[in-house]
Amino acid sequence: MAQRTREDALSRERIVEAAVELLDAAGERGLTFRTLTERLATGPGAIYWHVANKAELLDAATDSLISDALAVDPTGSPEEEIRVLALGLFEAIARHPWLSTQLAVQLSRSPWGSVTPRIFESIGQRVSALGVPEATWFTATSALAHYIFGAAGQNAANVRVLDGVDRAEFLHAAASAWEDLDSGEFPFMKSIAGQVREHDDREQFLTGIDLILTGITAQGRD
């Protein structure tokens, strides 16, 4: 086996991969240059050669995961590509709960960075292909982005809260409690209790995407 060079042994990609592993294990507090150097069995100087600081490292880790999630094979149907793209982002955030917070930071504090333009370009190209008026492109793309990250972020929060808890048992308990609510004060909550007990998070998420797409495409028919 050929001997690995120092550059091969410690690339920016390997540093980012290790950072993602630490973030997955312990969140942002678990990612320090000390823990990173220990995981990579190297010195801090070698890491600083590739990454200037923790903020840059977080940005790079976020960008790496988002780039993978946005890799959608063309199907010729912008609606289907939006569904695939949205589900890819939803599942990425479910696998990496810390990603939700980092995306919120990127979208609000640095919309000129690499992540926000990449997300809006990927969604926006498909929105423009739906044939809706150009004047609505920004609003329609924003509506999809806000729904995707809001729903995915809430799902990630649920995953954290329910860590170690049986999901089916939790939903059954919640549904049962809603069924016991006063019918005069909470008629709607009682009526949907059975749906809560049986629902699938991903199917529910995609139904929301379809509802938004229906609204967006209706504008093209006006």
mmCIF file of C-alpha atoms in Angstrom:
data_model
loop_
_atom_site.group_PDB
_atom_site.id
_atom_site.type_symbol
_atom_site.label_atom_id
_atom_site.label_comp_id
_atom_site.label_asym_id
_atom_site.label_seq_id
_atom_site.Cartn_x
_atom_site.Cartn_y
_atom_site.Cartn_z
ATOM 1 C CA MET A 1 0.000 0.000 0.000
ATOM 2 C CA ALA A 2 1.397 3.409 -0.972
ATOM 3 C CA GLN A 3 2.320 5.705 1.878
ATOM 4 C CA ARG A 4 -0.154 8.567 2.326
ATOM 5 C CA THR A 5 1.235 12.078 2.124
ATOM 6 C CA ARG A 6 0.497 14.669 4.794
ATOM 7 C CA GLU A 7 -1.814 16.497 2.380
ATOM 8 C CA ASP A 8 -3.766 13.299 1.647
ATOM 9 C CA ALA A 9 -3.987 12.452 5.335
ATOM 10 C CA LEU A 10 -5.471 15.801 6.354
ATOM 11 C CA SER A 11 -7.546 17.498 3.693
ATOM 12 C CA ARG A 12 -10.233 20.127 4.215
ATOM 13 C CA GLU A 13 -12.802 17.466 3.290
ATOM 14 C CA ARG A 14 -11.559 15.136 6.022
ATOM 15 C CA ILE A 15 -11.638 17.938 8.571
ATOM 16 C CA VAL A 16 -15.227 18.795 7.631
ATOM 17 C CA GLU A 17 -16.224 15.124 7.799
ATOM 18 C CA ALA A 18 -14.777 14.830 11.300
ATOM 19 C CA ALA A 19 -16.505 18.061 12.326
ATOM 20 C CA VAL A 20 -19.867 16.678 11.171
ATOM 21 C CA GLU A 21 -19.273 13.533 13.232
ATOM 22 C CA LEU A 22 -18.567 15.608 16.349
ATOM 23 C CA LEU A 23 -21.593 17.821 15.747
ATOM 24 C CA ASP A 24 -23.811 14.770 15.325
ATOM 25 C CA ALA A 25 -22.502 13.270 18.551
ATOM 26 C CA ALA A 26 -22.642 16.311 20.827
ATOM 27 C CA GLY A 27 -23.979 19.341 18.969
ATOM 28 C CA GLU A 28 -22.188 22.641 18.510
ATOM 29 C CA ARG A 29 -20.752 22.576 22.051
ATOM 30 C CA GLY A 30 -19.056 19.294 21.228
ATOM 31 C CA LEU A 31 -17.148 20.813 18.336
ATOM 32 C CA THR A 32 -13.936 22.470 19.462
ATOM 33 C CA PHE A 33 -10.532 22.552 17.848
ATOM 34 C CA ARG A 34 -9.279 20.487 20.750
ATOM 35 C CA THR A 35 -11.796 17.670 20.182
ATOM 36 C CA LEU A 36 -11.173 17.940 16.462
ATOM 37 C CA THR A 37 -7.426 17.583 16.795
ATOM 38 C CA GLU A 38 -7.935 14.579 19.072
ATOM 39 C CA ARG A 39 -10.250 12.889 16.572
ATOM 40 C CA LEU A 40 -7.906 13.568 13.671
ATOM 41 C CA ALA A 41 -4.769 12.758 15.699
ATOM 42 C CA THR A 42 -3.048 15.918 14.551
ATOM 43 C CA GLY A 43 -2.039 19.342 15.849
ATOM 44 C CA PRO A 44 -4.157 22.507 15.726
ATOM 45 C CA GLY A 45 -1.722 24.131 13.302
ATOM 46 C CA ALA A 46 -2.513 21.534 10.658
ATOM 47 C CA ILE A 47 -6.224 22.259 10.988
ATOM 48 C CA TYR A 48 -5.792 26.032 10.945
ATOM 49 C CA TRP A 49 -3.974 25.614 7.639
ATOM 50 C CA HIS A 50 -7.317 24.530 6.125
ATOM 51 C CA VAL A 51 -9.906 26.281 8.348
ATOM 52 C CA ALA A 52 -9.436 29.679 10.000
ATOM 53 C CA ASN A 53 -11.861 29.352 12.915
ATOM 54 C CA LYS A 54 -14.906 27.543 14.300
ATOM 55 C CA ALA A 55 -17.372 29.773 12.451
ATOM 56 C CA GLU A 56 -15.774 28.876 9.131
ATOM 57 C CA LEU A 57 -15.797 25.214 10.115
ATOM 58 C CA LEU A 58 -19.516 25.319 10.961
ATOM 59 C CA ASP A 59 -20.225 27.046 7.657
ATOM 60 C CA ALA A 60 -18.226 24.410 5.785
ATOM 61 C CA ALA A 61 -19.990 21.530 7.555
ATOM 62 C CA THR A 62 -23.376 23.084 6.799
ATOM 63 C CA ASP A 63 -22.467 23.727 3.180
ATOM 64 C CA SER A 64 -21.243 20.156 2.712
ATOM 65 C CA LEU A 65 -24.487 18.580 3.944
ATOM 66 C CA ILE A 66 -26.698 21.015 2.065
ATOM 67 C CA SER A 67 -24.799 20.422 -1.175
ATOM 68 C CA ASP A 68 -25.425 16.685 -0.840
ATOM 69 C CA ALA A 69 -29.115 17.214 -0.043
ATOM 70 C CA LEU A 70 -29.588 19.477 -3.062
ATOM 71 C CA ALA A 71 -28.120 16.952 -5.500
ATOM 72 C CA VAL A 72 -31.302 16.044 -7.383
ATOM 73 C CA ASP A 73 -31.343 14.053 -10.601
ATOM 74 C CA PRO A 74 -33.368 15.825 -13.334
ATOM 75 C CA THR A 75 -36.725 14.198 -14.027
ATOM 76 C CA GLY A 76 -38.270 16.755 -16.343
ATOM 77 C CA SER A 77 -40.951 17.529 -13.761
ATOM 78 C CA PRO A 78 -40.227 20.604 -11.613
ATOM 79 C CA GLU A 79 -42.918 19.533 -9.122
ATOM 80 C CA GLU A 80 -41.321 16.121 -8.604
ATOM 81 C CA GLU A 81 -37.828 17.620 -8.362
ATOM 82 C CA ILE A 82 -39.074 20.056 -5.699
ATOM 83 C CA ARG A 83 -40.520 17.138 -3.731
ATOM 84 C CA VAL A 84 -37.238 15.199 -3.949
ATOM 85 C CA LEU A 85 -35.220 18.282 -3.021
ATOM 86 C CA ALA A 86 -37.503 19.114 -0.089
ATOM 87 C CA LEU A 87 -37.418 15.564 1.256
ATOM 88 C CA GLY A 88 -33.620 15.494 0.920
ATOM 89 C CA LEU A 89 -33.356 18.607 3.077
ATOM 90 C CA PHE A 90 -35.925 17.237 5.546
ATOM 91 C CA GLU A 91 -33.998 13.992 5.975
ATOM 92 C CA ALA A 92 -30.629 15.766 6.214
ATOM 93 C CA ILE A 93 -31.920 17.869 9.098
ATOM 94 C CA ALA A 94 -33.465 14.785 10.730
ATOM 95 C CA ARG A 95 -30.080 12.994 10.595
ATOM 96 C CA HIS A 96 -28.148 16.072 11.742
ATOM 97 C CA PRO A 97 -30.388 18.022 14.202
ATOM 98 C CA TRP A 98 -27.746 20.737 14.732
ATOM 99 C CA LEU A 99 -28.144 21.624 11.051
ATOM 100 C CA SER A 100 -31.472 23.354 11.687
ATOM 101 C CA THR A 101 -29.888 26.006 13.914
ATOM 102 C CA GLN A 102 -26.992 26.563 11.539
ATOM 103 C CA LEU A 103 -29.354 27.012 8.598
ATOM 104 C CA ALA A 104 -31.369 29.578 10.542
ATOM 105 C CA VAL A 105 -28.155 31.494 11.217
ATOM 106 C CA GLN A 106 -27.049 31.289 7.601
ATOM 107 C CA LEU A 107 -30.421 32.275 6.151
ATOM 108 C CA SER A 108 -30.945 35.254 8.462
ATOM 109 C CA ARG A 109 -27.464 36.582 9.238
ATOM 110 C CA SER A 110 -25.502 35.853 6.063
ATOM 111 C CA PRO A 111 -27.852 35.544 3.079
ATOM 112 C CA TRP A 112 -24.857 36.452 0.894
ATOM 113 C CA GLY A 113 -22.927 33.355 2.020
ATOM 114 C CA SER A 114 -22.674 30.121 0.059
ATOM 115 C CA VAL A 115 -25.627 28.245 1.591
ATOM 116 C CA THR A 116 -28.547 30.665 1.082
ATOM 117 C CA PRO A 117 -27.913 31.313 -2.643
ATOM 118 C CA ARG A 118 -27.457 27.577 -3.225
ATOM 119 C CA ILE A 119 -30.793 26.738 -1.565
ATOM 120 C CA PHE A 120 -32.762 29.506 -3.267
ATOM 121 C CA GLU A 121 -31.202 28.760 -6.649
ATOM 122 C CA SER A 122 -32.090 25.063 -6.408
ATOM 123 C CA ILE A 123 -35.687 25.724 -5.387
ATOM 124 C CA GLY A 124 -36.095 28.834 -7.530
ATOM 125 C CA GLN A 125 -35.036 27.186 -10.784
ATOM 126 C CA ARG A 126 -37.818 24.639 -10.317
ATOM 127 C CA VAL A 127 -40.336 27.323 -9.329
ATOM 128 C CA SER A 128 -39.568 29.331 -12.464
ATOM 129 C CA ALA A 129 -40.032 26.158 -14.530
ATOM 130 C CA LEU A 130 -43.611 25.857 -13.209
ATOM 131 C CA GLY A 131 -44.656 28.666 -15.538
ATOM 132 C CA VAL A 132 -45.812 31.050 -12.819
ATOM 133 C CA PRO A 133 -45.443 34.837 -13.206
ATOM 134 C CA GLU A 134 -41.874 36.051 -12.634
ATOM 135 C CA ALA A 135 -43.151 38.649 -10.172
ATOM 136 C CA THR A 136 -44.126 35.790 -7.832
ATOM 137 C CA TRP A 137 -40.873 33.803 -8.006
ATOM 138 C CA PHE A 138 -39.304 35.235 -4.858
ATOM 139 C CA THR A 139 -42.471 34.907 -2.766
ATOM 140 C CA ALA A 140 -43.172 31.371 -3.994
ATOM 141 C CA THR A 141 -39.583 30.223 -3.441
ATOM 142 C CA SER A 142 -39.530 31.829 0.018
ATOM 143 C CA ALA A 143 -42.791 30.095 0.958
ATOM 144 C CA LEU A 144 -41.335 26.715 0.042
ATOM 145 C CA ALA A 145 -38.034 27.414 1.828
ATOM 146 C CA HIS A 146 -39.752 28.651 4.987
ATOM 147 C CA TYR A 147 -42.044 25.632 5.097
ATOM 148 C CA ILE A 148 -39.214 23.157 4.452
ATOM 149 C CA PHE A 149 -36.964 24.517 7.180
ATOM 150 C CA GLY A 150 -39.766 25.214 9.628
ATOM 151 C CA ALA A 151 -41.224 21.711 9.346
ATOM 152 C CA ALA A 152 -37.816 20.028 9.206
ATOM 153 C CA GLY A 153 -36.584 22.030 12.187
ATOM 154 C CA GLN A 154 -39.646 21.101 14.255
ATOM 155 C CA ASN A 155 -39.204 17.450 13.313
ATOM 156 C CA ALA A 156 -35.541 17.603 14.364
ATOM 157 C CA ALA A 157 -36.572 19.158 17.691
ATOM 158 C CA ASN A 158 -39.077 16.340 18.187
ATOM 159 C CA VAL A 159 -36.345 13.788 17.489
ATOM 160 C CA ARG A 160 -34.158 15.361 20.182
ATOM 161 C CA VAL A 161 -36.970 15.513 22.729
ATOM 162 C CA LEU A 162 -38.091 11.947 22.024
ATOM 163 C CA ASP A 163 -34.589 10.496 22.100
ATOM 164 C CA GLY A 164 -34.997 7.048 23.643
ATOM 165 C CA VAL A 165 -38.809 7.309 23.698
ATOM 166 C CA ASP A 166 -40.942 4.982 21.568
ATOM 167 C CA ARG A 167 -42.578 7.237 18.961
ATOM 168 C CA ALA A 168 -45.695 5.090 18.528
ATOM 169 C CA GLU A 169 -46.343 5.027 22.274
ATOM 170 C CA PHE A 170 -45.826 8.790 22.509
ATOM 171 C CA LEU A 171 -48.269 9.507 19.663
ATOM 172 C CA HIS A 172 -50.804 7.086 21.131
ATOM 173 C CA ALA A 173 -50.610 8.866 24.497
ATOM 174 C CA ALA A 174 -50.976 12.289 22.850
ATOM 175 C CA ALA A 175 -53.923 11.165 20.739
ATOM 176 C CA SER A 176 -55.637 9.582 23.725
ATOM 177 C CA ALA A 177 -55.219 12.782 25.733
ATOM 178 C CA TRP A 178 -56.721 14.843 22.890
ATOM 179 C CA GLU A 179 -59.671 12.449 22.641
ATOM 180 C CA ASP A 180 -60.384 13.126 26.316
ATOM 181 C CA LEU A 181 -60.552 16.910 25.830
ATOM 182 C CA ASP A 182 -63.814 18.736 26.353
ATOM 183 C CA SER A 183 -65.799 18.515 23.098
ATOM 184 C CA GLY A 184 -67.327 21.950 23.600
ATOM 185 C CA GLU A 185 -63.966 23.714 23.901
ATOM 186 C CA PHE A 186 -61.804 21.524 21.637
ATOM 187 C CA PRO A 187 -64.024 20.003 18.921
ATOM 188 C CA PHE A 188 -61.313 20.192 16.269
ATOM 189 C CA MET A 189 -58.598 18.650 18.432
ATOM 190 C CA LYS A 190 -60.846 15.718 19.289
ATOM 191 C CA SER A 191 -61.736 15.184 15.636
ATOM 192 C CA ILE A 192 -58.089 14.854 14.487
ATOM 193 C CA ALA A 193 -56.818 12.761 17.407
ATOM 194 C CA GLY A 194 -57.005 9.528 15.414
ATOM 195 C CA GLN A 195 -55.027 11.052 12.550
ATOM 196 C CA VAL A 196 -52.264 12.073 14.943
ATOM 197 C CA ARG A 197 -51.988 8.513 16.250
ATOM 198 C CA GLU A 198 -51.355 7.029 12.790
ATOM 199 C CA HIS A 199 -49.578 9.776 10.829
ATOM 200 C CA ASP A 200 -46.215 9.437 9.087
ATOM 201 C CA ASP A 201 -43.929 12.473 9.435
ATOM 202 C CA ARG A 202 -42.497 12.294 5.919
ATOM 203 C CA GLU A 203 -45.857 11.780 4.237
ATOM 204 C CA GLN A 204 -47.287 14.672 6.223
ATOM 205 C CA PHE A 205 -44.330 16.840 5.213
ATOM 206 C CA LEU A 206 -44.739 16.022 1.510
ATOM 207 C CA THR A 207 -48.473 16.708 1.717
ATOM 208 C CA GLY A 208 -47.592 20.197 2.900
ATOM 209 C CA ILE A 209 -45.244 20.612 -0.069
ATOM 210 C CA ASP A 210 -48.047 19.530 -2.411
ATOM 211 C CA LEU A 211 -50.443 22.043 -0.862
ATOM 212 C CA ILE A 212 -47.945 24.873 -1.396
ATOM 213 C CA LEU A 213 -47.234 23.742 -4.963
ATOM 214 C CA THR A 214 -50.964 23.694 -5.688
ATOM 215 C CA GLY A 215 -51.188 27.305 -4.542
ATOM 216 C CA ILE A 216 -48.121 28.340 -6.536
ATOM 217 C CA THR A 217 -49.225 26.697 -9.785
ATOM 218 C CA ALA A 218 -52.729 28.179 -9.418
ATOM 219 C CA GLN A 219 -51.142 31.603 -9.927
ATOM 220 C CA GLY A 220 -50.027 30.532 -13.390
ATOM 221 C CA ARG A 221 -53.622 29.833 -14.353
ATOM 222 C CA ASP A 222 -55.004 33.184 -13.206
#
